[in-house]
């Protein structure tokens, strides 16, 4: 089996990792109903609203507001 | 390679997977709305919509009373009934404990409800990651009614779902107003409660004095 001849320097290793292994920050939107930070394309975790019309699950969260 | 191999396996063998989706389809038909993982919801959509389409292909025959059908139509209906029964369990139990004939529900209720709709009888709304394993969860629901689809709201507002979209904004505003009002009420209540408690104490004192 082919094996590396030389040890890669920590710099080379980290340069590699800095490109496709990096962690991307999550996208957030603000909920159109309660203004809370929410994930895009998902019902708001705080108030259960999605797209200004449907209340989804978490109805107790809606009531406690 | 799994090139062009459609569908998800969910780490189950065929019979396990089939059993799971039978149960899930039965639950979706019974409750109209279930919460599951996003991947299962997407797969369940295929399963359930195919069942509804089977009933819908009959046209009005699916939901016309037996007495009004010709013998040929009765036979067609029976055939589809058996096709559905070969997948769906016959009975479902709704939340209030009543037994429901799922096959008849698909034929009488759903086939009629989605008459004129070219597929897409379900809606999936993602809810975000689940605590514990981080699985992306979602709600899958059968559309309430073709006409009132845009006005669909959760159970408590479903009574008003005949109202078109503009009316809903008012509802939302009213809700907001009610919420504010509710907060005020709770504040008042707490002060009221204190006042009552004091009053009660006073009365007690008076009664003792009388004695």
GROMACS .gro file of C-alpha atoms in nm:
model
  276
    1UNK     CA    1   0.000   0.000   0.000
    2UNK     CA    2   0.121   0.351  -0.079
    3UNK     CA    3   0.226   0.540   0.231
    4UNK     CA    4   0.341   0.901   0.285
    5UNK     CA    5   0.717   0.938   0.268
    6UNK     CA    6   0.738   1.253   0.479
    7UNK     CA    7   0.556   1.374   0.780
    8UNK     CA    8   0.335   1.675   0.695
    9UNK     CA    9   0.415   1.982   0.901
   10UNK     CA   10   0.150   2.103   1.142
   11UNK     CA   11   0.116   2.406   0.919
   12UNK     CA   12   0.033   2.194   0.613
   13UNK     CA   13  -0.208   1.984   0.817
   14UNK     CA   14  -0.386   2.288   0.957
   15UNK     CA   15  -0.398   2.458   0.616
   16UNK     CA   16  -0.579   2.153   0.484
   17UNK     CA   17  -0.819   2.149   0.774
   18UNK     CA   18  -0.887   2.521   0.747
   19UNK     CA   19  -1.054   2.468   0.411
   20UNK     CA   20  -1.308   2.187   0.379
   21UNK     CA   21  -1.306   2.070   0.740
   22UNK     CA   22  -1.413   2.402   0.882
   23UNK     CA   23  -1.741   2.439   1.068
   24UNK     CA   24  -1.982   2.680   0.912
   25UNK     CA   25  -2.195   2.908   1.124
   26UNK     CA   26  -2.564   2.813   1.116
   27UNK     CA   27  -2.805   3.031   0.927
   28UNK     CA   28  -3.073   3.192   1.138
   29UNK     CA   29  -3.374   3.403   1.062
   30UNK     CA   30  -3.595   3.600   1.293
   31UNK     CA   31  -3.944   3.457   1.337
   32UNK     CA   32  -4.206   3.659   1.152
   33UNK     CA   33  -4.450   3.609   1.439
   34UNK     CA   34  -4.253   3.654   1.759
   35UNK     CA   35  -3.921   3.787   1.631
   36UNK     CA   36  -3.734   3.510   1.808
   37UNK     CA   37  -3.423   3.362   1.644
   38UNK     CA   38  -3.533   3.061   1.438
   39UNK     CA   39  -3.403   2.815   1.183
   40UNK     CA   40  -3.496   2.884   0.822
   41UNK     CA   41  -3.759   2.658   0.659
   42UNK     CA   42  -3.862   2.531   1.001
   43UNK     CA   43  -4.141   2.616   1.238
   44UNK     CA   44  -4.032   2.864   1.504
   45UNK     CA   45  -3.921   2.673   1.813
   46UNK     CA   46  -4.041   2.951   2.041
   47UNK     CA   47  -4.395   3.012   1.917
   48UNK     CA   48  -4.457   2.727   1.670
   49UNK     CA   49  -4.543   2.952   1.378
   50UNK     CA   50  -4.441   2.895   1.021
   51UNK     CA   51  -4.499   3.131   0.730
   52UNK     CA   52  -4.733   3.365   0.915
   53UNK     CA   53  -5.024   3.124   0.920
   54UNK     CA   54  -4.978   2.778   1.059
   55UNK     CA   55  -4.919   2.704   1.423
   56UNK     CA   56  -4.727   2.380   1.446
   57UNK     CA   57  -4.697   2.154   1.749
   58UNK     CA   58  -4.552   2.333   2.055
   59UNK     CA   59  -4.898   2.476   2.115
   60UNK     CA   60  -4.827   2.501   2.485
   61UNK     CA   61  -4.541   2.734   2.396
   62UNK     CA   62  -4.793   2.948   2.209
   63UNK     CA   63  -5.027   2.957   2.503
   64UNK     CA   64  -4.757   3.045   2.753
   65UNK     CA   65  -4.670   3.361   2.562
   66UNK     CA   66  -2.326   0.157  -0.537
   67UNK     CA   67  -2.676   0.273  -0.467
   68UNK     CA   68  -2.708   0.467  -0.791
   69UNK     CA   69  -3.072   0.516  -0.892
   70UNK     CA   70  -3.195   0.307  -0.603
   71UNK     CA   71  -3.491   0.508  -0.491
   72UNK     CA   72  -3.628   0.540  -0.141
   73UNK     CA   73  -3.489   0.516   0.207
   74UNK     CA   74  -3.422   0.198   0.401
   75UNK     CA   75  -3.424   0.322   0.760
   76UNK     CA   76  -3.198   0.038   0.869
   77UNK     CA   77  -3.486  -0.206   0.843
   78UNK     CA   78  -3.553  -0.502   0.622
   79UNK     CA   79  -3.840  -0.493   0.377
   80UNK     CA   80  -4.107  -0.643   0.598
   81UNK     CA   81  -4.007  -0.430   0.896
   82UNK     CA   82  -4.018  -0.119   0.682
   83UNK     CA   83  -4.350  -0.211   0.528
   84UNK     CA   84  -4.500  -0.279   0.868
   85UNK     CA   85  -4.373   0.056   0.993
   86UNK     CA   86  -4.522   0.252   0.704
   87UNK     CA   87  -4.851   0.064   0.727
   88UNK     CA   88  -4.879   0.171   1.087
   89UNK     CA   89  -4.771   0.526   1.012
   90UNK     CA   90  -5.013   0.558   0.720
   91UNK     CA   91  -5.294   0.427   0.941
   92UNK     CA   92  -5.206   0.682   1.207
   93UNK     CA   93  -5.187   0.965   0.957
   94UNK     CA   94  -5.529   0.876   0.815
   95UNK     CA   95  -5.676   0.846   1.165
   96UNK     CA   96  -5.531   1.159   1.320
   97UNK     CA   97  -5.481   1.369   1.005
   98UNK     CA   98  -5.161   1.502   1.155
   99UNK     CA   99  -4.860   1.325   1.306
  100UNK     CA  100  -4.513   1.424   1.421
  101UNK     CA  101  -4.219   1.218   1.298
  102UNK     CA  102  -3.869   1.256   1.163
  103UNK     CA  103  -3.835   1.456   0.842
  104UNK     CA  104  -3.704   1.155   0.648
  105UNK     CA  105  -3.989   0.928   0.756
  106UNK     CA  106  -4.241   1.201   0.680
  107UNK     CA  107  -4.111   1.235   0.327
  108UNK     CA  108  -4.132   0.861   0.270
  109UNK     CA  109  -4.474   0.840   0.434
  110UNK     CA  110  -4.599   1.107   0.195
  111UNK     CA  111  -4.538   0.873  -0.099
  112UNK     CA  112  -4.708   0.583   0.071
  113UNK     CA  113  -5.017   0.773   0.184
  114UNK     CA  114  -5.073   0.971  -0.132
  115UNK     CA  115  -5.063   0.656  -0.341
  116UNK     CA  116  -5.337   0.508  -0.123
  117UNK     CA  117  -5.554   0.816  -0.162
  118UNK     CA  118  -5.494   0.820  -0.537
  119UNK     CA  119  -5.615   0.460  -0.559
  120UNK     CA  120  -5.946   0.565  -0.410
  121UNK     CA  121  -5.960   0.883  -0.615
  122UNK     CA  122  -5.926   0.698  -0.945
  123UNK     CA  123  -6.280   0.572  -0.887
  124UNK     CA  124  -6.414   0.925  -0.911
  125UNK     CA  125  -6.756   0.974  -0.751
  126UNK     CA  126  -6.796   0.596  -0.727
  127UNK     CA  127  -6.568   0.606  -0.424
  128UNK     CA  128  -6.807   0.813  -0.213
  129UNK     CA  129  -7.150   0.744  -0.363
  130UNK     CA  130  -7.374   0.535  -0.132
  131UNK     CA  131  -7.376   0.166  -0.225
  132UNK     CA  132  -7.750   0.173  -0.299
  133UNK     CA  133  -7.700   0.425  -0.580
  134UNK     CA  134  -7.429   0.227  -0.757
  135UNK     CA  135  -7.469  -0.006  -1.053
  136UNK     CA  136  -7.342  -0.359  -1.013
  137UNK     CA  137  -7.036  -0.280  -1.225
  138UNK     CA  138  -6.953   0.021  -1.006
  139UNK     CA  139  -7.003  -0.182  -0.690
  140UNK     CA  140  -6.752  -0.432  -0.821
  141UNK     CA  141  -6.502  -0.156  -0.902
  142UNK     CA  142  -6.547  -0.008  -0.558
  143UNK     CA  143  -6.503  -0.344  -0.391
  144UNK     CA  144  -6.182  -0.398  -0.584
  145UNK     CA  145  -6.033  -0.068  -0.466
  146UNK     CA  146  -6.160  -0.141  -0.116
  147UNK     CA  147  -5.959  -0.463  -0.122
  148UNK     CA  148  -5.652  -0.290  -0.264
  149UNK     CA  149  -5.660  -0.043   0.023
  150UNK     CA  150  -5.731  -0.315   0.276
  151UNK     CA  151  -5.428  -0.504   0.150
  152UNK     CA  152  -5.215  -0.223   0.287
  153UNK     CA  153  -5.401  -0.024   0.550
  154UNK     CA  154  -5.522  -0.180   0.873
  155UNK     CA  155  -5.900  -0.170   0.878
  156UNK     CA  156  -5.948   0.014   1.205
  157UNK     CA  157  -5.801   0.318   1.367
  158UNK     CA  158  -5.878   0.468   1.705
  159UNK     CA  159  -5.911   0.843   1.727
  160UNK     CA  160  -5.798   1.045   2.025
  161UNK     CA  161  -6.144   1.049   2.180
  162UNK     CA  162  -6.141   0.668   2.172
  163UNK     CA  163  -6.385   0.610   1.888
  164UNK     CA  164  -6.314   0.336   1.636
  165UNK     CA  165  -6.278   0.450   1.278
  166UNK     CA  166  -6.296   0.248   0.957
  167UNK     CA  167  -5.982   0.370   0.780
  168UNK     CA  168  -6.062   0.215   0.442
  169UNK     CA  169  -6.400   0.383   0.436
  170UNK     CA  170  -6.244   0.709   0.552
  171UNK     CA  171  -6.002   0.708   0.259
  172UNK     CA  172  -6.284   0.634   0.015
  173UNK     CA  173  -6.569   0.841   0.156
  174UNK     CA  174  -6.385   1.133   0.311
  175UNK     CA  175  -6.040   1.174   0.158
  176UNK     CA  176  -6.126   1.079  -0.201
  177UNK     CA  177  -6.404   1.337  -0.195
  178UNK     CA  178  -6.198   1.600  -0.015
  179UNK     CA  179  -5.916   1.585  -0.268
  180UNK     CA  180  -6.139   1.561  -0.572
  181UNK     CA  181  -5.993   1.799  -0.830
  182UNK     CA  182  -5.654   1.812  -0.661
  183UNK     CA  183  -5.371   1.660  -0.864
  184UNK     CA  184  -5.174   1.495  -0.589
  185UNK     CA  185  -5.009   1.672  -0.298
  186UNK     CA  186  -5.264   1.576  -0.035
  187UNK     CA  187  -5.020   1.615   0.250
  188UNK     CA  188  -4.817   1.896   0.395
  189UNK     CA  189  -4.485   1.857   0.570
  190UNK     CA  190  -4.355   2.130   0.797
  191UNK     CA  191  -4.014   2.088   0.952
  192UNK     CA  192  -3.983   2.149   1.324
  193UNK     CA  193  -3.607   2.140   1.372
  194UNK     CA  194  -3.372   1.902   1.551
  195UNK     CA  195  -3.499   1.663   1.820
  196UNK     CA  196  -3.343   1.673   2.163
  197UNK     CA  197  -3.146   1.357   2.224
  198UNK     CA  198  -3.031   1.250   1.882
  199UNK     CA  199  -3.071   1.572   1.686
  200UNK     CA  200  -3.294   1.412   1.424
  201UNK     CA  201  -3.472   1.667   1.208
  202UNK     CA  202  -3.839   1.642   1.306
  203UNK     CA  203  -4.143   1.745   1.114
  204UNK     CA  204  -4.520   1.746   1.115
  205UNK     CA  205  -4.699   1.570   0.833
  206UNK     CA  206  -5.067   1.643   0.790
  207UNK     CA  207  -5.346   1.573   0.546
  208UNK     CA  208  -5.467   1.898   0.394
  209UNK     CA  209  -5.785   2.008   0.565
  210UNK     CA  210  -5.999   2.101   0.269
  211UNK     CA  211  -5.906   2.201  -0.085
  212UNK     CA  212  -6.085   2.538  -0.072
  213UNK     CA  213  -5.989   2.637   0.277
  214UNK     CA  214  -5.634   2.517   0.254
  215UNK     CA  215  -5.484   2.865   0.279
  216UNK     CA  216  -5.696   2.939   0.582
  217UNK     CA  217  -5.591   2.629   0.770
  218UNK     CA  218  -5.510   2.690   1.132
  219UNK     CA  219  -5.458   2.458   1.428
  220UNK     CA  220  -5.743   2.288   1.608
  221UNK     CA  221  -5.858   2.589   1.808
  222UNK     CA  222  -5.901   2.819   1.508
  223UNK     CA  223  -6.029   2.551   1.271
  224UNK     CA  224  -6.383   2.677   1.325
  225UNK     CA  225  -6.293   2.994   1.138
  226UNK     CA  226  -6.123   2.820   0.848
  227UNK     CA  227  -6.393   2.927   0.605
  228UNK     CA  228  -6.255   3.280   0.632
  229UNK     CA  229  -6.021   3.386   0.350
  230UNK     CA  230  -5.664   3.499   0.403
  231UNK     CA  231  -5.727   3.871   0.477
  232UNK     CA  232  -5.950   3.788   0.771
  233UNK     CA  233  -5.667   3.591   0.924
  234UNK     CA  234  -5.452   3.891   0.978
  235UNK     CA  235  -5.727   4.036   1.186
  236UNK     CA  236  -5.744   3.717   1.383
  237UNK     CA  237  -5.372   3.735   1.445
  238UNK     CA  238  -5.403   4.094   1.560
  239UNK     CA  239  -5.691   4.004   1.785
  240UNK     CA  240  -5.485   3.727   1.932
  241UNK     CA  241  -5.201   3.965   1.999
  242UNK     CA  242  -5.444   4.202   2.165
  243UNK     CA  243  -5.590   3.918   2.368
  244UNK     CA  244  -5.249   3.811   2.480
  245UNK     CA  245  -5.173   4.159   2.603
  246UNK     CA  246  -5.509   4.171   2.772
  247UNK     CA  247  -5.443   3.833   2.929
  248UNK     CA  248  -5.119   3.959   3.077
  249UNK     CA  249  -5.295   4.255   3.227
  250UNK     CA  250  -5.564   4.029   3.364
  251UNK     CA  251  -5.309   3.805   3.530
  252UNK     CA  252  -5.146   4.109   3.687
  253UNK     CA  253  -5.481   4.230   3.813
  254UNK     CA  254  -5.567   3.885   3.936
  255UNK     CA  255  -5.258   3.864   4.147
  256UNK     CA  256  -5.335   4.201   4.305
  257UNK     CA  257  -5.701   4.102   4.337
  258UNK     CA  258  -5.603   3.781   4.507
  259UNK     CA  259  -5.393   3.971   4.759
  260UNK     CA  260  -5.676   4.213   4.821
  261UNK     CA  261  -5.921   3.925   4.870
  262UNK     CA  262  -5.687   3.752   5.106
  263UNK     CA  263  -5.668   4.067   5.315
  264UNK     CA  264  -6.044   4.106   5.302
  265UNK     CA  265  -6.089   3.747   5.414
  266UNK     CA  266  -5.853   3.805   5.702
  267UNK     CA  267  -6.052   4.111   5.801
  268UNK     CA  268  -6.377   3.913   5.791
  269UNK     CA  269  -6.225   3.641   6.004
  270UNK     CA  270  -6.121   3.901   6.254
  271UNK     CA  271  -6.471   4.049   6.256
  272UNK     CA  272  -6.632   3.709   6.308
  273UNK     CA  273  -6.404   3.640   6.600
  274UNK     CA  274  -6.490   3.976   6.740
  275UNK     CA  275  -6.860   3.893   6.710
  276UNK     CA  276  -6.813   3.572   6.899
   0.00000   0.00000   0.00000
